[in-house]
Amino acid sequence: MKNKSLVNMPCPVARSLEHVGEWWNILILREALLGVSRFDDFQNHLGIATSTLAKRLNALVESGLLARRQYCEKPPRDEYVITKKGLDFRPVLLTLMQWGNTYYADGEPMIQLVDTETKQAVDLMLVDRNTQVEIDPQRHQSQPGPAADDMIKARFEASSASAAMPQQ
Amino acid sequence: MKNKSLVNMPCPVARSLEHVGEWWNILILREALLGVSRFDDFQNHLGIATSTLAKRLNALVESGLLARRQYCEKPPRDEYVITKKGLDFRPVLLTLMQWGNTYYADGEPMIQLVDTETKQAVDLMLVDRNTQVEIDPQRHQSQPGPAADDMIKARFEASSASAAMPQQ
DNA sequence: CAGTATCCTGTCCGATACTG
DNA sequence: CAGTATCGGACAGGATACTG
């Protein structure tokens, strides 16, 4: 965020955090994904200061996660709608929500995902689209990709000796 | 985070952010999931200040995501290993990584998940464990859960009229 | 209603120095 | 090597007031 050290970090997680690392951004995105689009609604639901909200909203538009759209000419009124990029962020929010429900909901979940066709609560599972197998730390491990630079490669070569390591 | 307004927020996402909302925490967790456990390794890989690292490490131990374990008696040396709770956070990291690879990797991914059995790159997909159907904004929507308070219920009743809303 | 402008505070974080 | 202690800067975020 405030620091440029992250910018130089050749890691997709770090780069993502540049844009969504501030916690208000996540909460605003969550509201946007729930269909909220008006400045006032964001403010009332989140209890965020107007100045902060305006700043975060601008940052999210800048990052391409939200799009500003004028819905009224006079007086000019803007609303903020989710973009494709923002929509693609939903799985992150959902897995975070599930994690939060598991550890910080005092047993029962406060918010849950429901299958509107079966009316059943959704139990999220992360799988490999190719094999349909659930992601497992032992079987699915991180490795440098095609665009990896020497820095990343060195990292993994050095740590590849630790096959007995916990995971990933 | 710094603010208590989040604490009172009856939302699993907000509560999660209390513990992992600071971006260094995410990066440290990512290292820990890669098998890193020593203070010095964290520091070298992340380029983080020692004072900051110590503080973040303590916070993560406090939150139960990491566990301090003495691996040498004299001189006393501690290492930080991932806990079950921290391990359960891996899906969040992975979906975030995939999102980052999609939008911030200049085409090719820098780090990718590989199936060690098939040697193929993993393509992550979020599904409902009950139906094996991929999560879709139209079909899978958020609703108040069993533990929802009146505040949450009111939210959803008020916005349920907007069935044509983008998603969730 | 949808912001902008200004001021202020907390704290995240880095830099540096020191310890067993 | 694995930290602790201290200092200082930058900025996120809140409170308040004001505008079209």
Short mmCIF file of C-alpha atoms (C1' of nucleotides) in Angstrom, two decimals:
data_model
loop_
_atom_site.label_atom_id
_atom_site.label_comp_id
_atom_site.label_asym_id
_atom_site.label_seq_id
_atom_site.Cartn_x
_atom_site.Cartn_y
_atom_site.Cartn_z
CA MET A 1 0.00 0.00 0.00
CA LYS A 2 1.86 3.07 1.15
CA ASN A 3 5.10 1.38 0.43
CA LYS A 4 6.84 0.87 -2.87
CA SER A 5 8.63 -2.24 -1.75
CA LEU A 6 5.50 -4.17 -2.60
CA VAL A 7 5.40 -2.76 -6.10
CA ASN A 8 8.70 -4.36 -6.92
CA MET A 9 7.74 -7.65 -5.46
CA PRO A 10 7.31 -10.21 -8.21
CA CYS A 11 4.35 -11.89 -6.60
CA PRO A 12 0.72 -11.86 -7.66
CA VAL A 13 -0.45 -11.85 -4.06
CA ALA A 14 1.63 -8.79 -3.28
CA ARG A 15 0.45 -7.02 -6.40
CA SER A 16 -3.14 -7.80 -5.58
CA LEU A 17 -2.69 -6.33 -2.16
CA GLU A 18 -1.66 -3.05 -3.76
CA HIS A 19 -5.23 -2.68 -4.90
CA VAL A 20 -7.31 -4.44 -2.31
CA GLY A 21 -4.96 -4.55 0.66
CA GLU A 22 -6.68 -1.82 2.60
CA TRP A 23 -9.48 -3.33 4.59
CA TRP A 24 -12.07 -0.72 3.69
CA ASN A 25 -11.66 -1.69 0.05
CA ILE A 26 -12.64 -5.25 0.82
CA LEU A 27 -15.69 -4.19 2.75
CA ILE A 28 -16.75 -1.75 0.03
CA LEU A 29 -16.30 -4.46 -2.58
CA ARG A 30 -18.41 -6.79 -0.51
CA GLU A 31 -21.20 -4.22 -0.47
CA ALA A 32 -20.87 -3.62 -4.18
CA LEU A 33 -21.16 -7.35 -4.79
CA LEU A 34 -24.34 -7.33 -2.74
CA GLY A 35 -25.76 -4.82 -5.16
CA VAL A 36 -25.03 -1.57 -3.36
CA SER A 37 -24.06 1.22 -5.72
CA ARG A 38 -24.98 4.52 -4.12
CA PHE A 39 -22.63 6.63 -2.08
CA ASP A 40 -25.14 7.00 0.68
CA ASP A 41 -25.88 3.31 0.92
CA PHE A 42 -22.22 2.46 1.23
CA GLN A 43 -21.90 5.00 3.98
CA ASN A 44 -24.91 3.86 5.96
CA HIS A 45 -24.10 0.20 5.72
CA LEU A 46 -20.45 0.54 6.57
CA GLY A 47 -20.42 3.49 8.94
CA ILE A 48 -17.46 4.94 7.09
CA ALA A 49 -16.50 8.62 7.05
CA THR A 50 -17.55 10.43 3.89
CA SER A 51 -14.07 11.63 3.12
CA THR A 52 -12.65 8.15 3.52
CA LEU A 53 -15.40 6.61 1.45
CA ALA A 54 -14.84 9.07 -1.39
CA LYS A 55 -11.12 8.34 -1.34
CA ARG A 56 -11.59 4.56 -1.32
CA LEU A 57 -14.24 4.70 -4.01
CA ASN A 58 -11.94 6.70 -6.26
CA ALA A 59 -9.13 4.24 -5.64
CA LEU A 60 -11.34 1.30 -6.54
CA VAL A 61 -12.48 3.01 -9.73
CA GLU A 62 -8.85 3.76 -10.50
CA SER A 63 -7.99 0.11 -9.97
CA GLY A 64 -10.77 -0.93 -12.30
CA LEU A 65 -12.73 -2.88 -9.72
CA LEU A 66 -15.60 -0.43 -9.71
CA ALA A 67 -16.94 1.77 -12.50
CA ARG A 68 -18.42 5.20 -12.05
CA ARG A 69 -21.68 5.59 -13.92
CA GLN A 70 -23.82 8.67 -14.14
CA TYR A 71 -27.42 7.73 -13.59
CA CYS A 72 -28.88 11.21 -13.46
CA GLU A 73 -28.00 14.24 -15.52
CA LYS A 74 -29.34 17.10 -13.47
CA PRO A 75 -28.29 17.23 -10.90
CA PRO A 76 -25.36 15.01 -11.92
CA ARG A 77 -25.40 11.83 -9.86
CA ASP A 78 -22.90 9.03 -10.00
CA GLU A 79 -23.17 5.47 -8.87
CA TYR A 80 -20.55 2.80 -8.53
CA VAL A 81 -21.07 -0.53 -10.20
CA ILE A 82 -18.95 -3.62 -10.07
CA THR A 83 -16.81 -4.43 -13.10
CA LYS A 84 -15.75 -7.79 -14.52
CA LYS A 85 -12.52 -7.45 -12.61
CA GLY A 86 -14.43 -6.74 -9.44
CA LEU A 87 -16.76 -9.63 -10.08
CA ASP A 88 -13.79 -11.93 -10.50
CA PHE A 89 -12.79 -10.95 -7.00
CA ARG A 90 -15.91 -12.54 -5.57
CA PRO A 91 -14.31 -15.97 -5.00
CA VAL A 92 -11.72 -14.31 -2.79
CA LEU A 93 -14.43 -12.64 -0.76
CA LEU A 94 -16.39 -15.87 -0.51
CA THR A 95 -13.49 -17.97 0.72
CA LEU A 96 -12.64 -15.24 3.20
CA MET A 97 -16.25 -15.22 4.31
CA GLN A 98 -16.21 -18.97 4.79
CA TRP A 99 -13.02 -18.75 6.80
CA GLY A 100 -14.56 -16.03 8.94
CA ASN A 101 -17.70 -18.05 9.45
CA THR A 102 -15.61 -20.98 10.60
CA TYR A 103 -13.53 -19.11 13.12
CA TYR A 104 -15.34 -15.94 14.08
CA ALA A 105 -19.05 -16.61 13.99
CA ASP A 106 -19.54 -18.29 17.38
CA GLY A 107 -20.67 -21.54 15.83
CA GLU A 108 -23.46 -20.66 13.45
CA PRO A 109 -22.78 -18.49 10.42
CA MET A 110 -24.22 -14.99 10.31
CA ILE A 111 -24.18 -14.77 6.56
CA GLN A 112 -24.17 -17.73 4.25
CA LEU A 113 -24.25 -18.52 0.58
CA VAL A 114 -27.40 -20.26 -0.60
CA ASP A 115 -28.09 -22.22 -3.76
CA THR A 116 -31.24 -20.55 -5.06
CA GLU A 117 -32.22 -23.67 -6.97
CA THR A 118 -31.91 -26.22 -4.19
CA LYS A 119 -32.49 -23.71 -1.37
CA GLN A 120 -29.61 -25.39 0.42
CA ALA A 121 -26.73 -23.65 2.13
CA VAL A 122 -23.58 -23.76 0.05
CA ASP A 123 -20.50 -25.53 1.33
CA LEU A 124 -17.58 -24.00 -0.52
CA MET A 125 -14.85 -26.20 -1.89
CA LEU A 126 -11.85 -25.27 -3.95
CA VAL A 127 -11.07 -27.75 -6.71
CA ASP A 128 -8.85 -28.13 -9.73
CA ARG A 129 -11.03 -27.57 -12.78
CA ASN A 130 -8.97 -30.09 -14.72
CA THR A 131 -9.30 -33.01 -12.35
CA GLN A 132 -12.25 -31.98 -10.17
CA VAL A 133 -10.09 -32.96 -7.21
CA GLU A 134 -10.26 -30.82 -4.10
CA ILE A 135 -7.19 -28.68 -3.52
CA ASP A 136 -4.90 -30.35 -1.02
CA PRO A 137 -1.66 -28.96 0.43
CA GLN A 138 0.11 -32.22 -0.13
CA ARG A 139 -0.91 -32.76 -3.70
CA HIS A 140 -1.21 -29.21 -5.01
CA GLN A 141 1.91 -27.18 -4.47
CA SER A 142 3.13 -23.78 -5.55
CA GLN A 143 5.81 -23.54 -8.19
CA PRO A 144 7.30 -20.82 -10.35
CA GLY A 145 5.20 -20.13 -13.43
CA PRO A 146 6.21 -19.28 -17.02
CA ALA A 147 6.70 -15.61 -16.22
CA ALA A 148 8.78 -16.26 -13.11
CA ASP A 149 12.02 -14.36 -12.90
CA ASP A 150 15.32 -15.64 -11.51
CA MET A 151 14.46 -14.39 -8.07
CA ILE A 152 11.43 -16.60 -7.84
CA LYS A 153 13.14 -19.60 -9.37
CA ALA A 154 16.00 -19.38 -6.90
CA ARG A 155 13.48 -19.28 -4.07
CA PHE A 156 11.91 -22.53 -5.08
CA GLU A 157 15.07 -24.36 -5.93
CA ALA A 158 16.47 -23.52 -2.54
CA SER A 159 13.37 -24.68 -0.68
CA SER A 160 12.61 -27.69 -2.82
CA ALA A 161 14.86 -29.73 -0.57
CA SER A 162 12.30 -29.42 2.17
CA ALA A 163 9.87 -31.97 0.83
CA ALA A 164 8.75 -32.80 4.33
CA MET A 165 7.60 -29.25 4.89
CA PRO A 166 4.04 -28.69 6.08
CA GLN A 167 2.61 -27.61 2.75
CA GLN A 168 2.40 -25.86 -0.56
CA MET B 1 -7.28 -3.22 12.66
CA LYS B 2 -6.96 0.09 14.38
CA ASN B 3 -10.62 0.71 14.57
CA LYS B 4 -13.23 -0.73 16.90
CA SER B 5 -16.05 -0.09 14.50
CA LEU B 6 -15.08 -3.28 12.76
CA VAL B 7 -15.26 -5.27 15.96
CA ASN B 8 -18.92 -4.53 16.34
CA MET B 9 -19.69 -5.34 12.77
CA PRO B 10 -21.68 -8.55 12.59
CA CYS B 11 -19.95 -9.79 9.49
CA PRO B 12 -17.53 -12.66 9.10
CA VAL B 13 -15.55 -10.81 6.47
CA ALA B 14 -15.08 -7.82 8.73
CA ARG B 15 -14.10 -10.04 11.63
CA SER B 16 -11.61 -11.86 9.49
CA LEU B 17 -10.06 -8.60 8.48
CA GLU B 18 -9.40 -7.85 12.11
CA HIS B 19 -6.84 -10.60 12.04
CA VAL B 20 -5.55 -10.69 8.51
CA GLY B 21 -6.49 -7.24 7.25
CA GLU B 22 -3.01 -5.83 7.40
CA TRP B 23 -1.23 -6.65 4.22
CA TRP B 24 2.01 -7.79 5.85
CA ASN B 25 0.05 -10.50 7.64
CA ILE B 26 -1.09 -11.92 4.33
CA LEU B 27 2.42 -11.95 2.95
CA ILE B 28 3.84 -13.53 6.08
CA LEU B 29 1.13 -16.16 5.98
CA ARG B 30 1.96 -16.85 2.37
CA GLU B 31 5.60 -17.44 3.33
CA ALA B 32 4.59 -19.65 6.22
CA LEU B 33 2.44 -21.73 3.88
CA LEU B 34 5.45 -22.11 1.63
CA GLY B 35 7.28 -23.70 4.52
CA VAL B 36 9.17 -20.71 5.88
CA SER B 37 9.41 -20.74 9.66
CA ARG B 38 12.52 -18.83 10.69
CA PHE B 39 12.59 -15.17 11.57
CA ASP B 40 15.51 -14.55 9.31
CA ASP B 41 13.95 -16.26 6.33
CA PHE B 42 10.80 -14.22 6.63
CA GLN B 43 12.87 -11.09 6.76
CA ASN B 44 15.04 -11.92 3.77
CA HIS B 45 12.19 -13.04 1.59
CA LEU B 46 9.91 -10.16 2.39
CA GLY B 47 12.33 -7.31 2.95
CA ILE B 48 10.43 -6.32 6.07
CA ALA B 49 11.85 -4.34 8.98
CA THR B 50 12.78 -6.50 11.98
CA SER B 51 10.63 -4.52 14.36
CA THR B 52 7.64 -4.79 12.08
CA LEU B 53 8.18 -8.46 11.50
CA ALA B 54 8.37 -9.18 15.20
CA LYS B 55 5.17 -7.27 15.79
CA ARG B 56 3.29 -8.98 12.96
CA LEU B 57 4.57 -12.40 13.99
CA ASN B 58 3.36 -11.86 17.53
CA ALA B 59 -0.02 -10.73 16.23
CA LEU B 60 -0.36 -13.81 14.08
CA VAL B 61 0.56 -16.08 16.98
CA GLU B 62 -1.95 -14.20 19.11
CA SER B 63 -4.60 -14.74 16.45
CA GLY B 64 -3.83 -18.43 16.35
CA LEU B 65 -2.73 -18.52 12.73
CA LEU B 66 0.87 -19.24 13.61
CA ALA B 67 2.35 -21.13 16.53
CA ARG B 68 5.62 -20.35 18.21
CA ARG B 69 7.74 -23.44 18.71
CA GLN B 70 11.12 -23.65 20.37
CA TYR B 71 13.44 -25.70 18.22
CA CYS B 72 16.64 -25.12 20.17
CA GLU B 73 17.16 -24.93 23.89
CA LYS B 74 20.42 -23.13 24.21
CA PRO B 75 20.49 -20.63 22.97
CA PRO B 76 16.68 -20.50 22.96
CA ARG B 77 15.45 -20.27 19.38
CA ASP B 78 11.86 -20.02 18.24
CA GLU B 79 10.31 -20.77 14.94
CA TYR B 80 6.85 -20.04 13.62
CA VAL B 81 4.78 -22.82 12.20
CA ILE B 82 1.40 -22.70 10.57
CA THR B 83 -1.59 -23.92 12.58
CA LYS B 84 -4.77 -25.62 11.43
CA LYS B 85 -6.44 -22.24 11.41
CA GLY B 86 -3.65 -20.83 9.32
CA LEU B 87 -3.79 -23.78 6.99
CA ASP B 88 -7.51 -23.24 6.52
CA PHE B 89 -6.64 -19.79 5.29
CA ARG B 90 -4.80 -21.24 2.31
CA PRO B 91 -7.85 -21.25 0.00
CA VAL B 92 -8.18 -17.51 0.53
CA LEU B 93 -4.54 -17.00 -0.40
CA LEU B 94 -4.90 -19.25 -3.44
CA THR B 95 -7.94 -17.51 -4.83
CA LEU B 96 -6.23 -14.19 -4.24
CA MET B 97 -3.17 -15.51 -6.03
CA GLN B 98 -5.26 -16.61 -8.97
CA TRP B 99 -6.93 -13.22 -9.16
CA GLY B 100 -3.54 -11.55 -9.05
CA ASN B 101 -2.22 -13.84 -11.75
CA THR B 102 -5.15 -12.94 -13.93
CA TYR B 103 -4.87 -9.20 -13.60
CA TYR B 104 -1.36 -8.36 -12.52
CA ALA B 105 1.01 -10.86 -14.05
CA ASP B 106 1.38 -9.41 -17.55
CA GLY B 107 -0.15 -12.44 -19.19
CA GLU B 108 1.79 -15.40 -17.87
CA PRO B 109 1.63 -16.30 -14.20
CA MET B 110 4.73 -15.84 -12.07
CA ILE B 111 3.72 -18.40 -9.51
CA GLN B 112 1.27 -21.18 -10.13
CA LEU B 113 -0.21 -24.13 -8.37
CA VAL B 114 0.77 -27.50 -9.77
CA ASP B 115 -0.80 -30.92 -9.33
CA THR B 116 2.17 -33.03 -8.29
CA GLU B 117 0.50 -36.19 -9.55
CA THR B 118 -0.41 -35.04 -13.05
CA LYS B 119 2.34 -32.40 -13.24
CA GLN B 120 -0.28 -30.09 -14.71
CA ALA B 121 -0.91 -26.51 -13.71
CA VAL B 122 -3.96 -26.18 -11.52
CA ASP B 123 -6.93 -24.14 -12.65
CA LEU B 124 -8.79 -23.16 -9.53
CA MET B 125 -12.53 -23.37 -9.39
CA LEU B 126 -14.86 -22.70 -6.51
CA VAL B 127 -17.73 -25.17 -6.27
CA ASP B 128 -20.52 -26.14 -3.94
CA ARG B 129 -19.49 -29.37 -2.23
CA ASN B 130 -23.10 -30.52 -2.16
CA THR B 131 -23.86 -30.18 -5.85
CA GLN B 132 -20.38 -29.96 -7.39
CA VAL B 133 -21.67 -26.97 -9.34
CA GLU B 134 -19.37 -24.03 -9.86
CA ILE B 135 -20.23 -20.97 -7.81
CA ASP B 136 -22.18 -18.52 -9.90
CA PRO B 137 -23.36 -15.06 -8.88
CA GLN B 138 -26.80 -15.68 -10.31
CA ARG B 139 -27.41 -19.02 -8.69
CA HIS B 140 -25.48 -18.73 -5.44
CA GLN B 141 -26.47 -15.71 -3.41
CA SER B 142 -25.72 -14.44 0.06
CA GLN B 143 -28.40 -14.63 2.70
CA PRO B 144 -28.55 -14.22 6.45
CA GLY B 145 -27.48 -17.36 8.29
CA PRO B 146 -28.80 -18.98 11.49
CA ALA B 147 -26.78 -16.68 13.71
CA ALA B 148 -27.80 -13.51 11.89
CA ASP B 149 -29.05 -10.70 14.08
CA ASP B 150 -31.88 -8.31 13.27
CA MET B 151 -29.49 -5.87 11.70
CA ILE B 152 -28.41 -8.36 9.08
CA LYS B 153 -31.92 -9.63 8.44
CA ALA B 154 -33.20 -6.11 7.90
CA ARG B 155 -30.43 -5.53 5.38
CA PHE B 156 -31.42 -8.46 3.27
CA GLU B 157 -35.14 -7.91 3.47
CA ALA B 158 -34.68 -4.36 2.34
CA SER B 159 -32.48 -5.31 -0.60
CA SER B 160 -34.33 -8.47 -1.59
CA ALA B 161 -36.57 -6.36 -3.79
CA SER B 162 -33.63 -5.80 -6.10
CA ALA B 163 -33.68 -9.20 -7.70
CA ALA B 164 -32.26 -7.76 -10.89
CA MET B 165 -29.16 -6.63 -9.07
CA PRO B 166 -25.78 -7.69 -10.46
CA GLN B 167 -25.05 -10.45 -8.04
CA GLN B 168 -24.68 -12.26 -4.75
"C1'" DC C 1 -28.12 13.26 -2.14
"C1'" DA C 2 -23.22 13.07 -3.45
"C1'" DG C 3 -19.69 14.52 -2.54
"C1'" DT C 4 -15.16 18.17 -1.42
"C1'" DA C 5 -12.06 20.56 1.88
"C1'" DT C 6 -9.61 20.86 6.07
"C1'" DC C 7 -7.76 19.47 10.34
"C1'" DC C 8 -6.31 16.03 13.47
"C1'" DT C 9 -5.02 11.61 15.50
"C1'" DG C 10 -3.55 6.88 15.59
"C1'" DT C 11 -0.53 3.63 14.01
"C1'" DC C 12 1.77 1.13 10.51
"C1'" DC C 13 6.12 0.73 9.09
"C1'" DG C 14 11.12 1.63 8.28
"C1'" DA C 15 15.82 2.82 10.02
"C1'" DT C 16 18.99 2.33 13.35
"C1'" DA C 17 21.13 0.65 17.34
"C1'" DC C 18 21.59 -2.74 20.83
"C1'" DT C 19 21.36 -7.70 23.22
"C1'" DG C 20 21.94 -12.89 24.41
"C1'" DC D 1 20.58 -15.74 14.65
"C1'" DA D 2 16.45 -13.94 16.81
"C1'" DG D 3 14.93 -10.69 18.34
"C1'" DT D 4 13.96 -5.75 21.57
"C1'" DA D 5 14.01 -0.58 22.03
"C1'" DT D 6 13.48 3.87 20.28
"C1'" DC D 7 12.71 7.43 17.00
"C1'" DG D 8 10.44 9.52 13.21
"C1'" DG D 9 7.69 9.89 8.86
"C1'" DA D 10 3.86 8.90 6.03
"C1'" DC D 11 -0.76 8.10 5.58
"C1'" DA D 12 -5.16 5.91 6.57
"C1'" DG D 13 -9.12 7.17 8.57
"C1'" DG D 14 -12.47 10.07 11.58
"C1'" DA D 15 -14.88 14.51 12.59
"C1'" DT D 16 -16.65 18.48 11.04
"C1'" DA D 17 -18.09 21.92 7.92
"C1'" DC D 18 -19.43 23.32 3.46
"C1'" DT D 19 -21.38 22.94 -1.66
"C1'" DG D 20 -24.47 22.03 -5.90
#
